[in-house]
Tab-separated table of C-alpha atoms in Angstrom:
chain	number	residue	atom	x	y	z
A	1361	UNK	CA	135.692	101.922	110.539
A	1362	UNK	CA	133.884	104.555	108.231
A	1363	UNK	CA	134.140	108.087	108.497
A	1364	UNK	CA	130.193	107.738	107.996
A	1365	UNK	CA	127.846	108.713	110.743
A	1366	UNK	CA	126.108	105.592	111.966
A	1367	UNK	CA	123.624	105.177	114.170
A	1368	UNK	CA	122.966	101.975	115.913
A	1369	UNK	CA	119.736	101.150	117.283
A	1370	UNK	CA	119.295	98.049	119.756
A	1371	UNK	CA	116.511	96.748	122.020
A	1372	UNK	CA	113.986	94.405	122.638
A	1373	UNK	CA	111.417	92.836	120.369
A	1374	UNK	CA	108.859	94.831	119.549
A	1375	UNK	CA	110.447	98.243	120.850
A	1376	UNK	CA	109.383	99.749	117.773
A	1377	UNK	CA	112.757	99.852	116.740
A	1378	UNK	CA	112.545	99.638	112.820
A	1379	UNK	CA	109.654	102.359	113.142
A	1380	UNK	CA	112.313	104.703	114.591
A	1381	UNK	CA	114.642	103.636	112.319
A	1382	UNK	CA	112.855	104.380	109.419
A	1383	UNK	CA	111.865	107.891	110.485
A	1384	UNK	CA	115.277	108.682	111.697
A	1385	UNK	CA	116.821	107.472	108.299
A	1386	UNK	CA	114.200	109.071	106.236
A	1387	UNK	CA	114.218	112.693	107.990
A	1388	UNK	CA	118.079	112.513	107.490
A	1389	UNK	CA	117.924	110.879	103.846
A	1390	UNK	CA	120.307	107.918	105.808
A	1391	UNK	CA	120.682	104.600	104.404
A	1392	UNK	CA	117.703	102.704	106.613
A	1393	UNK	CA	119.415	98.765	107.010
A	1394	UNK	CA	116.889	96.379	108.917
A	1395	UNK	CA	119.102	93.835	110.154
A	1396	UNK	CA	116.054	91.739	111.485
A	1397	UNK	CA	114.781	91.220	108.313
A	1398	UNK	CA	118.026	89.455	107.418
A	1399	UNK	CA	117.985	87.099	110.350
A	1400	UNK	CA	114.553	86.342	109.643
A	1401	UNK	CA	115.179	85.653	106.117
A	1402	UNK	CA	117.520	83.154	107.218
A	1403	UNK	CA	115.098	81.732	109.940
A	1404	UNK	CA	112.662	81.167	106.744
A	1405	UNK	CA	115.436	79.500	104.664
A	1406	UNK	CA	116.088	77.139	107.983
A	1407	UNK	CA	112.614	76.233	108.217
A	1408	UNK	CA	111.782	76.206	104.318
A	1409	UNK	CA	114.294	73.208	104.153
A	1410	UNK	CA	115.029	71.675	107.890
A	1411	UNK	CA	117.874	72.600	108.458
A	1412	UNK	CA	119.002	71.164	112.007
A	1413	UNK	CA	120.074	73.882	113.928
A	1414	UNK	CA	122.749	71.254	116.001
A	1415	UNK	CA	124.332	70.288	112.235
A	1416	UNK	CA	127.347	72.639	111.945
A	1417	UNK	CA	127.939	70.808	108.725
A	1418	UNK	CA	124.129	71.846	107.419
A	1419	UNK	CA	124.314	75.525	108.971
A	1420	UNK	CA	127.262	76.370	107.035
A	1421	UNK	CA	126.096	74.744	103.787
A	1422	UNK	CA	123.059	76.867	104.071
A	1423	UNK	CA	124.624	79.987	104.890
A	1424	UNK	CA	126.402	79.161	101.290
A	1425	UNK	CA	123.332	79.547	99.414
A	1426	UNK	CA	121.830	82.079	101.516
A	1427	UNK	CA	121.469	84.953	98.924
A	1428	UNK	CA	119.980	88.078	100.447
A	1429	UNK	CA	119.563	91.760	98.972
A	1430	UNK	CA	117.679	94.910	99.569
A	1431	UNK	CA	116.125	97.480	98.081
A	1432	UNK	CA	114.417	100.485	99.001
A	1433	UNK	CA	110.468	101.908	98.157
A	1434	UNK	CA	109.561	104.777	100.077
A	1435	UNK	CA	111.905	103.930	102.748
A	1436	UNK	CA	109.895	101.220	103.014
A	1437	UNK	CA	113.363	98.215	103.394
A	1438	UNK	CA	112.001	94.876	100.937
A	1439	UNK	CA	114.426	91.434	101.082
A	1440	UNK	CA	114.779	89.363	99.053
A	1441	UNK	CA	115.933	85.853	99.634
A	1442	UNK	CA	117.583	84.221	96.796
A	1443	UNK	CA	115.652	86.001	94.664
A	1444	UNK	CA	112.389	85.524	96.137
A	1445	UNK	CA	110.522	88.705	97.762
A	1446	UNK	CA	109.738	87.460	101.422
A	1447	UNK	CA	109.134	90.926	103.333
A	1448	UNK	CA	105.916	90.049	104.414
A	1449	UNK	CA	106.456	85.795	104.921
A	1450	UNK	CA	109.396	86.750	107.327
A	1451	UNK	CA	107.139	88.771	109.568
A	1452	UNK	CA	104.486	85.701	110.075
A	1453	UNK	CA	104.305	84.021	113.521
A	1454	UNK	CA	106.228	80.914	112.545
A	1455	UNK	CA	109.496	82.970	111.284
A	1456	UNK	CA	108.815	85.178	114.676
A	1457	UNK	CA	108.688	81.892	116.602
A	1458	UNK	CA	112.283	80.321	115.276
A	1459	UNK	CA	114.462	83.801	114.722
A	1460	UNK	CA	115.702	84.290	118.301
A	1461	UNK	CA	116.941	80.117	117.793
A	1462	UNK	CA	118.642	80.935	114.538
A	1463	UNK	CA	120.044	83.968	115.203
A	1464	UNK	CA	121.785	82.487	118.626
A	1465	UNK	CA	123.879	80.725	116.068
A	1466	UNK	CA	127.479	81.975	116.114
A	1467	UNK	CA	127.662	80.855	112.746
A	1468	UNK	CA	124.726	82.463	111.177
A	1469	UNK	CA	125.691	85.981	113.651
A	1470	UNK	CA	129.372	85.547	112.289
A	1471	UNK	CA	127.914	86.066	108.687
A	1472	UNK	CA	125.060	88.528	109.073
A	1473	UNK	CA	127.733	90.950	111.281
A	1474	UNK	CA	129.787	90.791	108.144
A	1475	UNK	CA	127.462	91.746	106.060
A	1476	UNK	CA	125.868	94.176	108.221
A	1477	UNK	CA	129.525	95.937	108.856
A	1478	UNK	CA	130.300	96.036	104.790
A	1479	UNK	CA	126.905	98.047	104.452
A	1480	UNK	CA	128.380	101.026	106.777
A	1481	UNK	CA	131.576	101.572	104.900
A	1482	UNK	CA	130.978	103.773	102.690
A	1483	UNK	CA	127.195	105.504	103.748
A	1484	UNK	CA	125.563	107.255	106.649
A	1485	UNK	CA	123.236	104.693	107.565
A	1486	UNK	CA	120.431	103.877	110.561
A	1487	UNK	CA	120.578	100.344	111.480
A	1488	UNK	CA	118.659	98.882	114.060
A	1489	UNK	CA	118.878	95.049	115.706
A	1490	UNK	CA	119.958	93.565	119.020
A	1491	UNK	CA	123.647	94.003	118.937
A	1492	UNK	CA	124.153	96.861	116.742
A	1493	UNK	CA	126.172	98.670	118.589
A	1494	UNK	CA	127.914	95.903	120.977
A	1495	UNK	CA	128.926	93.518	117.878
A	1496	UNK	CA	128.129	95.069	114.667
A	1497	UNK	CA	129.226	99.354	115.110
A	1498	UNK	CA	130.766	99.855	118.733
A	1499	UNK	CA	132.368	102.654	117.725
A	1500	UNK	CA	129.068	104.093	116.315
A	1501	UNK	CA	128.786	107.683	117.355
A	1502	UNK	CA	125.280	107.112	118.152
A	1503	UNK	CA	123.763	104.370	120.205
A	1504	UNK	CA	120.035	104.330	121.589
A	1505	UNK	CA	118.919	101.016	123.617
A	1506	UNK	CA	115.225	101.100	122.915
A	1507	UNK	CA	112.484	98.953	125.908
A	1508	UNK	CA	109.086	99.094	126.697
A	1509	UNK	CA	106.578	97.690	128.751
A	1510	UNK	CA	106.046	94.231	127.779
A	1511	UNK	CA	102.448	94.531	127.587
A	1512	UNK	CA	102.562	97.620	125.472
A	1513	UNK	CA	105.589	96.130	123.284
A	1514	UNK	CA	102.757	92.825	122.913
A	1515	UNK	CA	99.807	95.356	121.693
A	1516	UNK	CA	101.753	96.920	119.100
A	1517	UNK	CA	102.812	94.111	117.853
A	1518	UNK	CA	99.340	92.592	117.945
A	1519	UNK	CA	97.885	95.664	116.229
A	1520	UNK	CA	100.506	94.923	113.151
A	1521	UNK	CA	99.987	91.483	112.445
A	1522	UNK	CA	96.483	90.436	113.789
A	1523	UNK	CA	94.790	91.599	109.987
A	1524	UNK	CA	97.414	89.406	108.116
A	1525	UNK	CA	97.455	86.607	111.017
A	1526	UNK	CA	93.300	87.103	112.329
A	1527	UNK	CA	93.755	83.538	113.947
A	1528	UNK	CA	96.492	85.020	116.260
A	1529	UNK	CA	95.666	85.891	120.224
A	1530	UNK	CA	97.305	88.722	122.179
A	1531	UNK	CA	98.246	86.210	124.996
A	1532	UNK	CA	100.142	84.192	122.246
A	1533	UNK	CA	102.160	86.959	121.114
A	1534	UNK	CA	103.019	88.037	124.517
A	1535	UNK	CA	104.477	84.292	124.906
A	1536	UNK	CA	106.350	85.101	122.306
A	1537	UNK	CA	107.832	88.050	123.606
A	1538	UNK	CA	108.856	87.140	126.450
A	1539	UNK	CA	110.482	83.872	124.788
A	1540	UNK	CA	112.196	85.852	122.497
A	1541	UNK	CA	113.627	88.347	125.324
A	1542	UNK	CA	115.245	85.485	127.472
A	1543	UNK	CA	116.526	83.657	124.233
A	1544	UNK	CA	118.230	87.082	123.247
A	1545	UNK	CA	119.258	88.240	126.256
A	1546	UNK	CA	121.027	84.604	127.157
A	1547	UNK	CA	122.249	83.514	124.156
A	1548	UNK	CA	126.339	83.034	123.957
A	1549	UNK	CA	126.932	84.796	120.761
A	1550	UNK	CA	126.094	88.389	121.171
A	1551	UNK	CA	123.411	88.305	123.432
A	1552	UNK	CA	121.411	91.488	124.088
A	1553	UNK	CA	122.760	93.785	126.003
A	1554	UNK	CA	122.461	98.165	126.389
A	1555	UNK	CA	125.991	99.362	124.784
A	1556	UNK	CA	127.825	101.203	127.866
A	1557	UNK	CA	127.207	104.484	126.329
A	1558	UNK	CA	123.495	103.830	124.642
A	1559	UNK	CA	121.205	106.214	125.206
A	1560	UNK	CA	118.223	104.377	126.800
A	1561	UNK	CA	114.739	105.430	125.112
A	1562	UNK	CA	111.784	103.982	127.001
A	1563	UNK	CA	108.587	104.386	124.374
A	1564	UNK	CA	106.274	103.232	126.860
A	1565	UNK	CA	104.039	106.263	126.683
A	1566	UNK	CA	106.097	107.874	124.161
A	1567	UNK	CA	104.082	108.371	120.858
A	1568	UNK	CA	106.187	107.517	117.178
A	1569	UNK	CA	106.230	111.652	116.657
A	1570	UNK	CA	108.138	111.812	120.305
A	1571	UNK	CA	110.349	109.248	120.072
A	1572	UNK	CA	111.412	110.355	116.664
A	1573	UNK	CA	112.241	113.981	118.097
A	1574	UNK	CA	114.371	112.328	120.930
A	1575	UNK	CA	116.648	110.594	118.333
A	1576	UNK	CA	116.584	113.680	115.994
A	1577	UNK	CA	118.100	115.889	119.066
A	1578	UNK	CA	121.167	112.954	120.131
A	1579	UNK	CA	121.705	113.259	116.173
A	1580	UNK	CA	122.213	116.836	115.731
A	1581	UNK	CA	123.916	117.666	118.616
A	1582	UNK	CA	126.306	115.414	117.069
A	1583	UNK	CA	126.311	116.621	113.429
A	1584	UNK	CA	126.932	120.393	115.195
């Protein structure tokens, strides 16, 4: 590995994690890498062209012309996906609805993990995902395994997308959270699960200013 200060940010759906993420890479001028977006760029190519997700032969020969980059406004992270801007499509219900399928897929994982592991050798980056620092960084210096409250974890995420998705119900999206959590947490490849040494952050009643500070303090006691 790097001689780079990573830090690897895992937990549940919804956690807030790429809000932490961003702060934390932006108050440290860090690389921020959203490693979501990429498996949900690759849930959109999937259901863009129907791919079956039991066809090894059709996973891999999409993964082939699976193109993704990133680049960087504001700290706001944008993807493109072969060339195509798809930040916002990727975050609509029927991405959020196949993700957790696609990214059980050892082969899609396999790839992602590479890429995600190239983008940490040479910067100080935040990432955040589900098995940051399990598959992706375990020897990351700084691990933080991020939950909630389900029903809190379902109004924030209800209070992002209903204006972009007004037919959308808070019941529906709580479905879809808790679908998402078993498919995650059982999955084969890299399911998720708290790193040994993560330092658990429950945001329940924390507010985006608090939680930021709690990261900020495991990160300079390190950097001392």
């Amino acid at each position: 590995m790097s001689n780079n200060i990573i830090v690897a940010i895992d937990g549940y759906s919804s956690c807030g994690k790429s809000t932490l993420a961003k702060a934390l890479a932006k108050k440290l001028h860090y690389i921020y890498v959203d490693s979501g977006a990429m498996y949900r760029a690759v849930a959109l190519y999937f259901l863009r062209n129907n791919i079956d997700t039991h066809n090894h032969a059709q996973i891999e020969e999409a993964l082939n012309n699976i193109h993704l980059n990133f680049h960087s406004r504001d700290y706001e992270t944008h993807i493109t996906l072969n060339g195509e801007e798809v930040s916002d499509e990727i975050r609509q219900m029927p991405v959020s609805e196949k993700v957790s399928e696609v990214s059980a897929l050892k082969e899609v994982r396999r790839e992602m993990v590479k890429q995600q592991q190239r983008m940490g050798q040479s910067k100080n980056i935040v990432m955040d995902g589900r098995d940051i620092g399990t598959a992706v960084f375990p020897d990351a210096p700084i691990k933080i395994f991020m939950t909630a409250d389900p029903a809190v974890r379902a109004k924030r995420r209800y209070d992002e997308i209903h204006t972009k998705n007004p037919g959308i119900t808070l019941e529906e999206i709580f479905e879809n959270i808790a679908h998402r959590d078993y498919q995650d947490t059982t999955r084969e490849e890299s399911p998720l699960v708290r790193a040994r040494d993560a330092i658990i952050l429950d945001n329940t009643n924390l507010t985006p200013d608090e939680q930021l500070q709690f990261a900020l303090d495991k990160v300079e006691k390190l950097k001392v």
